[in-house]
């Protein structure tokens, strides 16, 4: 493990005013989004859409890294240039989603653990040869009456440790992504309790296993009330306050960086919440975004409707990236 190299990669990923763009939707998630807007669910259509995202001019001003899916890291633009070479020419780091999705957690109805450790080291070596400098692994918790359980958090944390150690051994920065889903009618306080409890379990496992904490990036959901909650009145101030308190009290100060997923928040809401956090004073760690939908949404909708208007969709993508870049330094204005 080359710690200096890991630290350098982390520093590039979270250097203000930049954040990460996630375009690593799995085949099934990508196809579901395509189906909703009547886009054919073919490999060529997915390639065409990702080409739009990867070739959008000036994205490197606001985006430090793109997270790709296995299919995408192997694809090329229409003119034959590989997607990886296009990103490298812009100075954008290449990330790769390496988990292989969710499976049921035995004897724990409704709970999921994330799979993908088998063959991970050799897959990562291949991705590294293709230019990848960082990876992503997502675990998911949904808030219910008795979930998530401590057992589920512990099991996922043990798996995340193995993933992180394999990445760091190959000098690849692991993004560790525990997502507490927005689905449900839970209060913001309940979300705080679950998010904080999970951080405690996660970081205790990471520390005990000698994962190099300054060489990881935490990708987390914000502390939010459920999307069907009765009291949906959480202001950006409340979300920002509770999220920062949770991070300050439960995440080690020497972590490489922290980025947020958007997780079904509105585009404006995701930018505003991040912006508000940055207006609350200096923070112990770099804090930015790693949004998928909150940056892609306007461009995706435009392209689905008018596939020939590539530059129109790319302008929308750039505008969303710029908004969130400004939010990542507390300078976003509606
Ligand atoms: P969203 O921002 O759309 O939640 O996606 C981010 C991500 O990478 C989820 O794994």
PDB file of C-alpha atoms in Angstrom, residues 28-239:
ATOM      1  CA  UNK A  28     -31.163  -2.762 -14.106  1.00  0.00           C
ATOM      2  CA  UNK A  29     -31.253   0.710 -12.509  1.00  0.00           C
ATOM      3  CA  UNK A  30     -30.234   2.386 -15.754  1.00  0.00           C
ATOM      4  CA  UNK A  31     -32.800   0.406 -17.746  1.00  0.00           C
ATOM      5  CA  UNK A  32     -35.546   1.247 -15.246  1.00  0.00           C
ATOM      6  CA  UNK A  33     -34.801   4.959 -15.669  1.00  0.00           C
ATOM      7  CA  UNK A  34     -34.726   4.581 -19.447  1.00  0.00           C
ATOM      8  CA  UNK A  35     -38.038   2.680 -19.469  1.00  0.00           C
ATOM      9  CA  UNK A  36     -39.750   5.383 -17.427  1.00  0.00           C
ATOM     10  CA  UNK A  37     -39.007   7.936 -20.152  1.00  0.00           C
ATOM     11  CA  UNK A  38     -39.518   5.596 -23.098  1.00  0.00           C
ATOM     12  CA  UNK A  39     -35.833   5.234 -24.001  1.00  0.00           C
ATOM     13  CA  UNK A  40     -34.956   1.817 -25.527  1.00  0.00           C
ATOM     14  CA  UNK A  41     -33.010  -0.290 -22.996  1.00  0.00           C
ATOM     15  CA  UNK A  42     -30.162  -1.307 -25.293  1.00  0.00           C
ATOM     16  CA  UNK A  43     -26.420  -1.324 -24.748  1.00  0.00           C
ATOM     17  CA  UNK A  44     -26.032   1.219 -27.554  1.00  0.00           C
ATOM     18  CA  UNK A  45     -28.512   3.635 -25.931  1.00  0.00           C
ATOM     19  CA  UNK A  46     -26.715   3.348 -22.595  1.00  0.00           C
ATOM     20  CA  UNK A  47     -23.412   3.999 -24.400  1.00  0.00           C
ATOM     21  CA  UNK A  48     -24.876   6.990 -26.230  1.00  0.00           C
ATOM     22  CA  UNK A  49     -26.163   8.505 -22.986  1.00  0.00           C
ATOM     23  CA  UNK A  50     -22.886   7.942 -21.144  1.00  0.00           C
ATOM     24  CA  UNK A  51     -20.984   9.461 -24.088  1.00  0.00           C
ATOM     25  CA  UNK A  52     -23.022  12.627 -23.613  1.00  0.00           C
ATOM     26  CA  UNK A  53     -22.108  12.723 -19.916  1.00  0.00           C
ATOM     27  CA  UNK A  54     -18.421  11.939 -20.441  1.00  0.00           C
ATOM     28  CA  UNK A  55     -17.791  14.297 -23.351  1.00  0.00           C
ATOM     29  CA  UNK A  56     -19.699  17.285 -21.923  1.00  0.00           C
ATOM     30  CA  UNK A  57     -17.345  20.265 -22.282  1.00  0.00           C
ATOM     31  CA  UNK A  58     -15.872  21.988 -19.227  1.00  0.00           C
ATOM     32  CA  UNK A  59     -17.071  19.431 -16.682  1.00  0.00           C
ATOM     33  CA  UNK A  60     -13.503  19.228 -15.376  1.00  0.00           C
ATOM     34  CA  UNK A  61     -13.946  22.687 -13.847  1.00  0.00           C
ATOM     35  CA  UNK A  62     -16.459  21.286 -11.359  1.00  0.00           C
ATOM     36  CA  UNK A  63     -15.990  17.524 -11.363  1.00  0.00           C
ATOM     37  CA  UNK A  64     -12.884  15.743 -10.096  1.00  0.00           C
ATOM     38  CA  UNK A  65     -13.954  12.162 -10.759  1.00  0.00           C
ATOM     39  CA  UNK A  66     -16.586  10.134 -12.616  1.00  0.00           C
ATOM     40  CA  UNK A  67     -17.754   6.825 -11.162  1.00  0.00           C
ATOM     41  CA  UNK A  68     -18.369   4.316 -13.957  1.00  0.00           C
ATOM     42  CA  UNK A  69     -20.096   0.950 -14.194  1.00  0.00           C
ATOM     43  CA  UNK A  70     -18.326  -2.151 -15.553  1.00  0.00           C
ATOM     44  CA  UNK A  71     -20.070  -1.846 -18.928  1.00  0.00           C
ATOM     45  CA  UNK A  72     -19.177   1.843 -19.235  1.00  0.00           C
ATOM     46  CA  UNK A  73     -15.472   1.620 -18.377  1.00  0.00           C
ATOM     47  CA  UNK A  74     -15.080  -0.664 -21.418  1.00  0.00           C
ATOM     48  CA  UNK A  75     -16.991   1.537 -23.858  1.00  0.00           C
ATOM     49  CA  UNK A  76     -15.868   4.190 -26.331  1.00  0.00           C
ATOM     50  CA  UNK A  77     -17.282   7.295 -27.950  1.00  0.00           C
ATOM     51  CA  UNK A  78     -18.633   7.193 -31.497  1.00  0.00           C
ATOM     52  CA  UNK A  79     -15.293   8.465 -32.808  1.00  0.00           C
ATOM     53  CA  UNK A  80     -13.518   5.430 -31.325  1.00  0.00           C
ATOM     54  CA  UNK A  81     -11.867   7.161 -28.338  1.00  0.00           C
ATOM     55  CA  UNK A  82     -12.265   5.135 -25.172  1.00  0.00           C
ATOM     56  CA  UNK A  83     -14.295   6.772 -22.403  1.00  0.00           C
ATOM     57  CA  UNK A  84     -11.323   6.312 -20.063  1.00  0.00           C
ATOM     58  CA  UNK A  85      -8.952   8.190 -22.401  1.00  0.00           C
ATOM     59  CA  UNK A  86     -11.462  11.046 -22.740  1.00  0.00           C
ATOM     60  CA  UNK A  87     -11.704  11.434 -18.962  1.00  0.00           C
ATOM     61  CA  UNK A  88      -7.941  11.173 -18.504  1.00  0.00           C
ATOM     62  CA  UNK A  89      -7.350  13.865 -21.140  1.00  0.00           C
ATOM     63  CA  UNK A  90      -9.571  16.182 -19.076  1.00  0.00           C
ATOM     64  CA  UNK A  91      -7.646  15.355 -15.882  1.00  0.00           C
ATOM     65  CA  UNK A  92     -10.698  13.650 -14.380  1.00  0.00           C
ATOM     66  CA  UNK A  93     -10.122  10.633 -12.119  1.00  0.00           C
ATOM     67  CA  UNK A  94     -11.790   7.376 -13.103  1.00  0.00           C
ATOM     68  CA  UNK A  95     -13.809   5.562 -10.475  1.00  0.00           C
ATOM     69  CA  UNK A  96     -15.509   2.188 -10.710  1.00  0.00           C
ATOM     70  CA  UNK A  97     -18.457   0.671  -8.891  1.00  0.00           C
ATOM     71  CA  UNK A  98     -17.248  -2.734  -7.760  1.00  0.00           C
ATOM     72  CA  UNK A  99     -20.016  -4.059  -5.564  1.00  0.00           C
ATOM     73  CA  UNK A 100     -22.401  -6.441  -7.259  1.00  0.00           C
ATOM     74  CA  UNK A 101     -25.639  -5.375  -5.679  1.00  0.00           C
ATOM     75  CA  UNK A 102     -27.794  -6.449  -2.788  1.00  0.00           C
ATOM     76  CA  UNK A 103     -28.793  -9.850  -1.482  1.00  0.00           C
ATOM     77  CA  UNK A 104     -31.122 -10.770   1.372  1.00  0.00           C
ATOM     78  CA  UNK A 105     -29.468 -10.911   4.779  1.00  0.00           C
ATOM     79  CA  UNK A 106     -30.302 -14.369   6.074  1.00  0.00           C
ATOM     80  CA  UNK A 107     -32.760 -14.592   8.972  1.00  0.00           C
ATOM     81  CA  UNK A 108     -33.314 -10.832   8.847  1.00  0.00           C
ATOM     82  CA  UNK A 109     -36.430 -10.189   6.787  1.00  0.00           C
ATOM     83  CA  UNK A 110     -36.312  -6.969   4.799  1.00  0.00           C
ATOM     84  CA  UNK A 111     -32.586  -6.408   5.335  1.00  0.00           C
ATOM     85  CA  UNK A 112     -29.896  -6.523   2.691  1.00  0.00           C
ATOM     86  CA  UNK A 113     -26.176  -6.991   2.541  1.00  0.00           C
ATOM     87  CA  UNK A 114     -24.008  -6.114  -0.415  1.00  0.00           C
ATOM     88  CA  UNK A 115     -22.158  -8.770  -2.419  1.00  0.00           C
ATOM     89  CA  UNK A 116     -19.136  -8.680  -4.714  1.00  0.00           C
ATOM     90  CA  UNK A 117     -16.034  -9.719  -2.762  1.00  0.00           C
ATOM     91  CA  UNK A 118     -15.467 -12.828  -4.865  1.00  0.00           C
ATOM     92  CA  UNK A 119     -12.796 -12.140  -7.469  1.00  0.00           C
ATOM     93  CA  UNK A 120     -12.646  -8.497  -6.375  1.00  0.00           C
ATOM     94  CA  UNK A 121      -8.873  -8.287  -6.329  1.00  0.00           C
ATOM     95  CA  UNK A 122      -8.480  -9.479  -9.917  1.00  0.00           C
ATOM     96  CA  UNK A 123     -11.320  -7.271 -11.139  1.00  0.00           C
ATOM     97  CA  UNK A 124      -9.698  -4.285  -9.451  1.00  0.00           C
ATOM     98  CA  UNK A 125      -6.332  -5.075 -11.051  1.00  0.00           C
ATOM     99  CA  UNK A 126      -8.026  -5.028 -14.451  1.00  0.00           C
ATOM    100  CA  UNK A 127      -9.784  -1.716 -13.694  1.00  0.00           C
ATOM    101  CA  UNK A 128      -6.514  -0.259 -12.447  1.00  0.00           C
ATOM    102  CA  UNK A 129      -4.882  -1.195 -15.751  1.00  0.00           C
ATOM    103  CA  UNK A 130      -7.734   0.625 -17.474  1.00  0.00           C
ATOM    104  CA  UNK A 131      -6.933   3.760 -15.454  1.00  0.00           C
ATOM    105  CA  UNK A 132      -9.200   3.549 -12.410  1.00  0.00           C
ATOM    106  CA  UNK A 133      -7.836   5.347  -9.341  1.00  0.00           C
ATOM    107  CA  UNK A 134     -10.814   4.916  -7.031  1.00  0.00           C
ATOM    108  CA  UNK A 135     -13.678   2.508  -6.412  1.00  0.00           C
ATOM    109  CA  UNK A 136     -17.126   2.531  -4.853  1.00  0.00           C
ATOM    110  CA  UNK A 137     -19.065   0.044  -2.745  1.00  0.00           C
ATOM    111  CA  UNK A 138     -22.610   0.828  -1.617  1.00  0.00           C
ATOM    112  CA  UNK A 139     -24.493  -0.693   1.303  1.00  0.00           C
ATOM    113  CA  UNK A 140     -28.117   0.129   1.952  1.00  0.00           C
ATOM    114  CA  UNK A 141     -30.255   0.498   5.053  1.00  0.00           C
ATOM    115  CA  UNK A 142     -33.939   1.059   5.035  1.00  0.00           C
ATOM    116  CA  UNK A 143     -35.566   2.420   8.153  1.00  0.00           C
ATOM    117  CA  UNK A 144     -38.438   0.334   9.458  1.00  0.00           C
ATOM    118  CA  UNK A 145     -39.936  -0.467  12.822  1.00  0.00           C
ATOM    119  CA  UNK A 146     -37.089  -2.813  13.780  1.00  0.00           C
ATOM    120  CA  UNK A 147     -34.605  -2.190  11.018  1.00  0.00           C
ATOM    121  CA  UNK A 148     -31.793  -1.776  10.353  1.00  0.00           C
ATOM    122  CA  UNK A 149     -30.496  -4.256  12.922  1.00  0.00           C
ATOM    123  CA  UNK A 150     -27.097  -4.074  14.575  1.00  0.00           C
ATOM    124  CA  UNK A 151     -26.340  -7.474  13.001  1.00  0.00           C
ATOM    125  CA  UNK A 152     -26.892  -6.121   9.516  1.00  0.00           C
ATOM    126  CA  UNK A 153     -24.723  -3.065  10.146  1.00  0.00           C
ATOM    127  CA  UNK A 154     -21.953  -5.234  11.550  1.00  0.00           C
ATOM    128  CA  UNK A 155     -22.099  -7.708   8.646  1.00  0.00           C
ATOM    129  CA  UNK A 156     -21.923  -4.930   6.051  1.00  0.00           C
ATOM    130  CA  UNK A 157     -19.103  -3.236   7.982  1.00  0.00           C
ATOM    131  CA  UNK A 158     -17.060  -6.451   7.959  1.00  0.00           C
ATOM    132  CA  UNK A 159     -17.583  -6.718   4.199  1.00  0.00           C
ATOM    133  CA  UNK A 160     -16.691  -3.038   3.697  1.00  0.00           C
ATOM    134  CA  UNK A 161     -13.441  -3.557   5.611  1.00  0.00           C
ATOM    135  CA  UNK A 162     -12.461  -6.420   3.274  1.00  0.00           C
ATOM    136  CA  UNK A 163     -13.290  -4.291   0.234  1.00  0.00           C
ATOM    137  CA  UNK A 164     -11.346  -1.305   1.579  1.00  0.00           C
ATOM    138  CA  UNK A 165      -8.253  -3.375   2.386  1.00  0.00           C
ATOM    139  CA  UNK A 166      -8.228  -4.969  -1.085  1.00  0.00           C
ATOM    140  CA  UNK A 167      -8.533  -1.518  -2.721  1.00  0.00           C
ATOM    141  CA  UNK A 168      -5.838   0.096  -0.602  1.00  0.00           C
ATOM    142  CA  UNK A 169      -3.438  -2.779  -1.206  1.00  0.00           C
ATOM    143  CA  UNK A 170      -3.678  -1.860  -4.914  1.00  0.00           C
ATOM    144  CA  UNK A 171      -3.390   1.908  -4.217  1.00  0.00           C
ATOM    145  CA  UNK A 172      -7.011   2.423  -5.223  1.00  0.00           C
ATOM    146  CA  UNK A 173      -9.009   4.785  -3.018  1.00  0.00           C
ATOM    147  CA  UNK A 174     -12.113   3.048  -1.666  1.00  0.00           C
ATOM    148  CA  UNK A 175     -15.279   5.088  -1.467  1.00  0.00           C
ATOM    149  CA  UNK A 176     -17.350   3.605   1.321  1.00  0.00           C
ATOM    150  CA  UNK A 177     -21.010   4.327   0.770  1.00  0.00           C
ATOM    151  CA  UNK A 178     -23.543   3.519   3.455  1.00  0.00           C
ATOM    152  CA  UNK A 179     -26.887   4.831   2.251  1.00  0.00           C
ATOM    153  CA  UNK A 180     -29.766   5.256   4.673  1.00  0.00           C
ATOM    154  CA  UNK A 181     -32.712   5.303   2.309  1.00  0.00           C
ATOM    155  CA  UNK A 182     -35.093   8.258   2.157  1.00  0.00           C
ATOM    156  CA  UNK A 183     -38.034   5.845   1.646  1.00  0.00           C
ATOM    157  CA  UNK A 184     -40.515   5.717   4.504  1.00  0.00           C
ATOM    158  CA  UNK A 185     -42.226   8.008   6.952  1.00  0.00           C
ATOM    159  CA  UNK A 186     -39.491   8.242   9.593  1.00  0.00           C
ATOM    160  CA  UNK A 187     -38.600  11.465  11.325  1.00  0.00           C
ATOM    161  CA  UNK A 188     -35.323  13.295  10.810  1.00  0.00           C
ATOM    162  CA  UNK A 189     -34.396  12.366  14.399  1.00  0.00           C
ATOM    163  CA  UNK A 190     -34.795   8.670  13.583  1.00  0.00           C
ATOM    164  CA  UNK A 191     -32.582   9.101  10.516  1.00  0.00           C
ATOM    165  CA  UNK A 192     -29.978  10.766  12.738  1.00  0.00           C
ATOM    166  CA  UNK A 193     -30.046   7.882  15.207  1.00  0.00           C
ATOM    167  CA  UNK A 194     -29.621   5.232  12.482  1.00  0.00           C
ATOM    168  CA  UNK A 195     -26.949   7.133  10.558  1.00  0.00           C
ATOM    169  CA  UNK A 196     -24.930   7.852  13.712  1.00  0.00           C
ATOM    170  CA  UNK A 197     -25.291   4.283  15.027  1.00  0.00           C
ATOM    171  CA  UNK A 198     -24.109   2.901  11.725  1.00  0.00           C
ATOM    172  CA  UNK A 199     -21.076   5.219  11.614  1.00  0.00           C
ATOM    173  CA  UNK A 200     -20.089   3.943  15.069  1.00  0.00           C
ATOM    174  CA  UNK A 201     -20.240   0.321  13.936  1.00  0.00           C
ATOM    175  CA  UNK A 202     -18.508   1.065  10.622  1.00  0.00           C
ATOM    176  CA  UNK A 203     -15.599   3.119  11.956  1.00  0.00           C
ATOM    177  CA  UNK A 204     -14.968   0.772  14.824  1.00  0.00           C
ATOM    178  CA  UNK A 205     -14.549  -2.082  12.278  1.00  0.00           C
ATOM    179  CA  UNK A 206     -12.409   0.066   9.981  1.00  0.00           C
ATOM    180  CA  UNK A 207     -10.122   1.124  12.837  1.00  0.00           C
ATOM    181  CA  UNK A 208      -9.797  -2.383  14.274  1.00  0.00           C
ATOM    182  CA  UNK A 209      -8.782  -3.756  10.877  1.00  0.00           C
ATOM    183  CA  UNK A 210      -6.141  -1.130  10.167  1.00  0.00           C
ATOM    184  CA  UNK A 211      -7.848   0.367   7.164  1.00  0.00           C
ATOM    185  CA  UNK A 212      -5.939   3.580   6.339  1.00  0.00           C
ATOM    186  CA  UNK A 213      -8.638   6.095   7.263  1.00  0.00           C
ATOM    187  CA  UNK A 214      -6.950   9.106   5.604  1.00  0.00           C
ATOM    188  CA  UNK A 215      -6.989   7.100   2.379  1.00  0.00           C
ATOM    189  CA  UNK A 216     -10.746   6.531   2.178  1.00  0.00           C
ATOM    190  CA  UNK A 217     -13.671   8.710   1.169  1.00  0.00           C
ATOM    191  CA  UNK A 218     -16.980   8.321   2.987  1.00  0.00           C
ATOM    192  CA  UNK A 219     -20.006   8.730   0.740  1.00  0.00           C
ATOM    193  CA  UNK A 220     -23.068   9.167   2.882  1.00  0.00           C
ATOM    194  CA  UNK A 221     -26.684  10.140   2.773  1.00  0.00           C
ATOM    195  CA  UNK A 222     -27.656  13.371   4.538  1.00  0.00           C
ATOM    196  CA  UNK A 223     -29.721  13.274   7.718  1.00  0.00           C
ATOM    197  CA  UNK A 224     -33.254  13.726   6.356  1.00  0.00           C
ATOM    198  CA  UNK A 225     -36.805  12.862   7.256  1.00  0.00           C
ATOM    199  CA  UNK A 226     -38.413  10.088   5.198  1.00  0.00           C
ATOM    200  CA  UNK A 227     -40.046  11.119   1.968  1.00  0.00           C
ATOM    201  CA  UNK A 228     -43.477  10.119   3.313  1.00  0.00           C
ATOM    202  CA  UNK A 229     -42.953  11.651   6.761  1.00  0.00           C
ATOM    203  CA  UNK A 230     -45.837  13.623   8.245  1.00  0.00           C
ATOM    204  CA  UNK A 231     -43.542  16.451   9.227  1.00  0.00           C
ATOM    205  CA  UNK A 232     -41.724  17.303   6.042  1.00  0.00           C
ATOM    206  CA  UNK A 233     -40.867  20.737   7.246  1.00  0.00           C
ATOM    207  CA  UNK A 234     -37.133  20.134   7.724  1.00  0.00           C
ATOM    208  CA  UNK A 235     -35.440  23.299   6.547  1.00  0.00           C
ATOM    209  CA  UNK A 236     -32.025  23.320   4.899  1.00  0.00           C
ATOM    210  CA  UNK A 237     -30.716  24.729   8.209  1.00  0.00           C
ATOM    211  CA  UNK A 238     -32.064  21.785  10.200  1.00  0.00           C
ATOM    212  CA  UNK A 239     -30.772  19.210   7.708  1.00  0.00           C
TER     213      UNK A 239
END
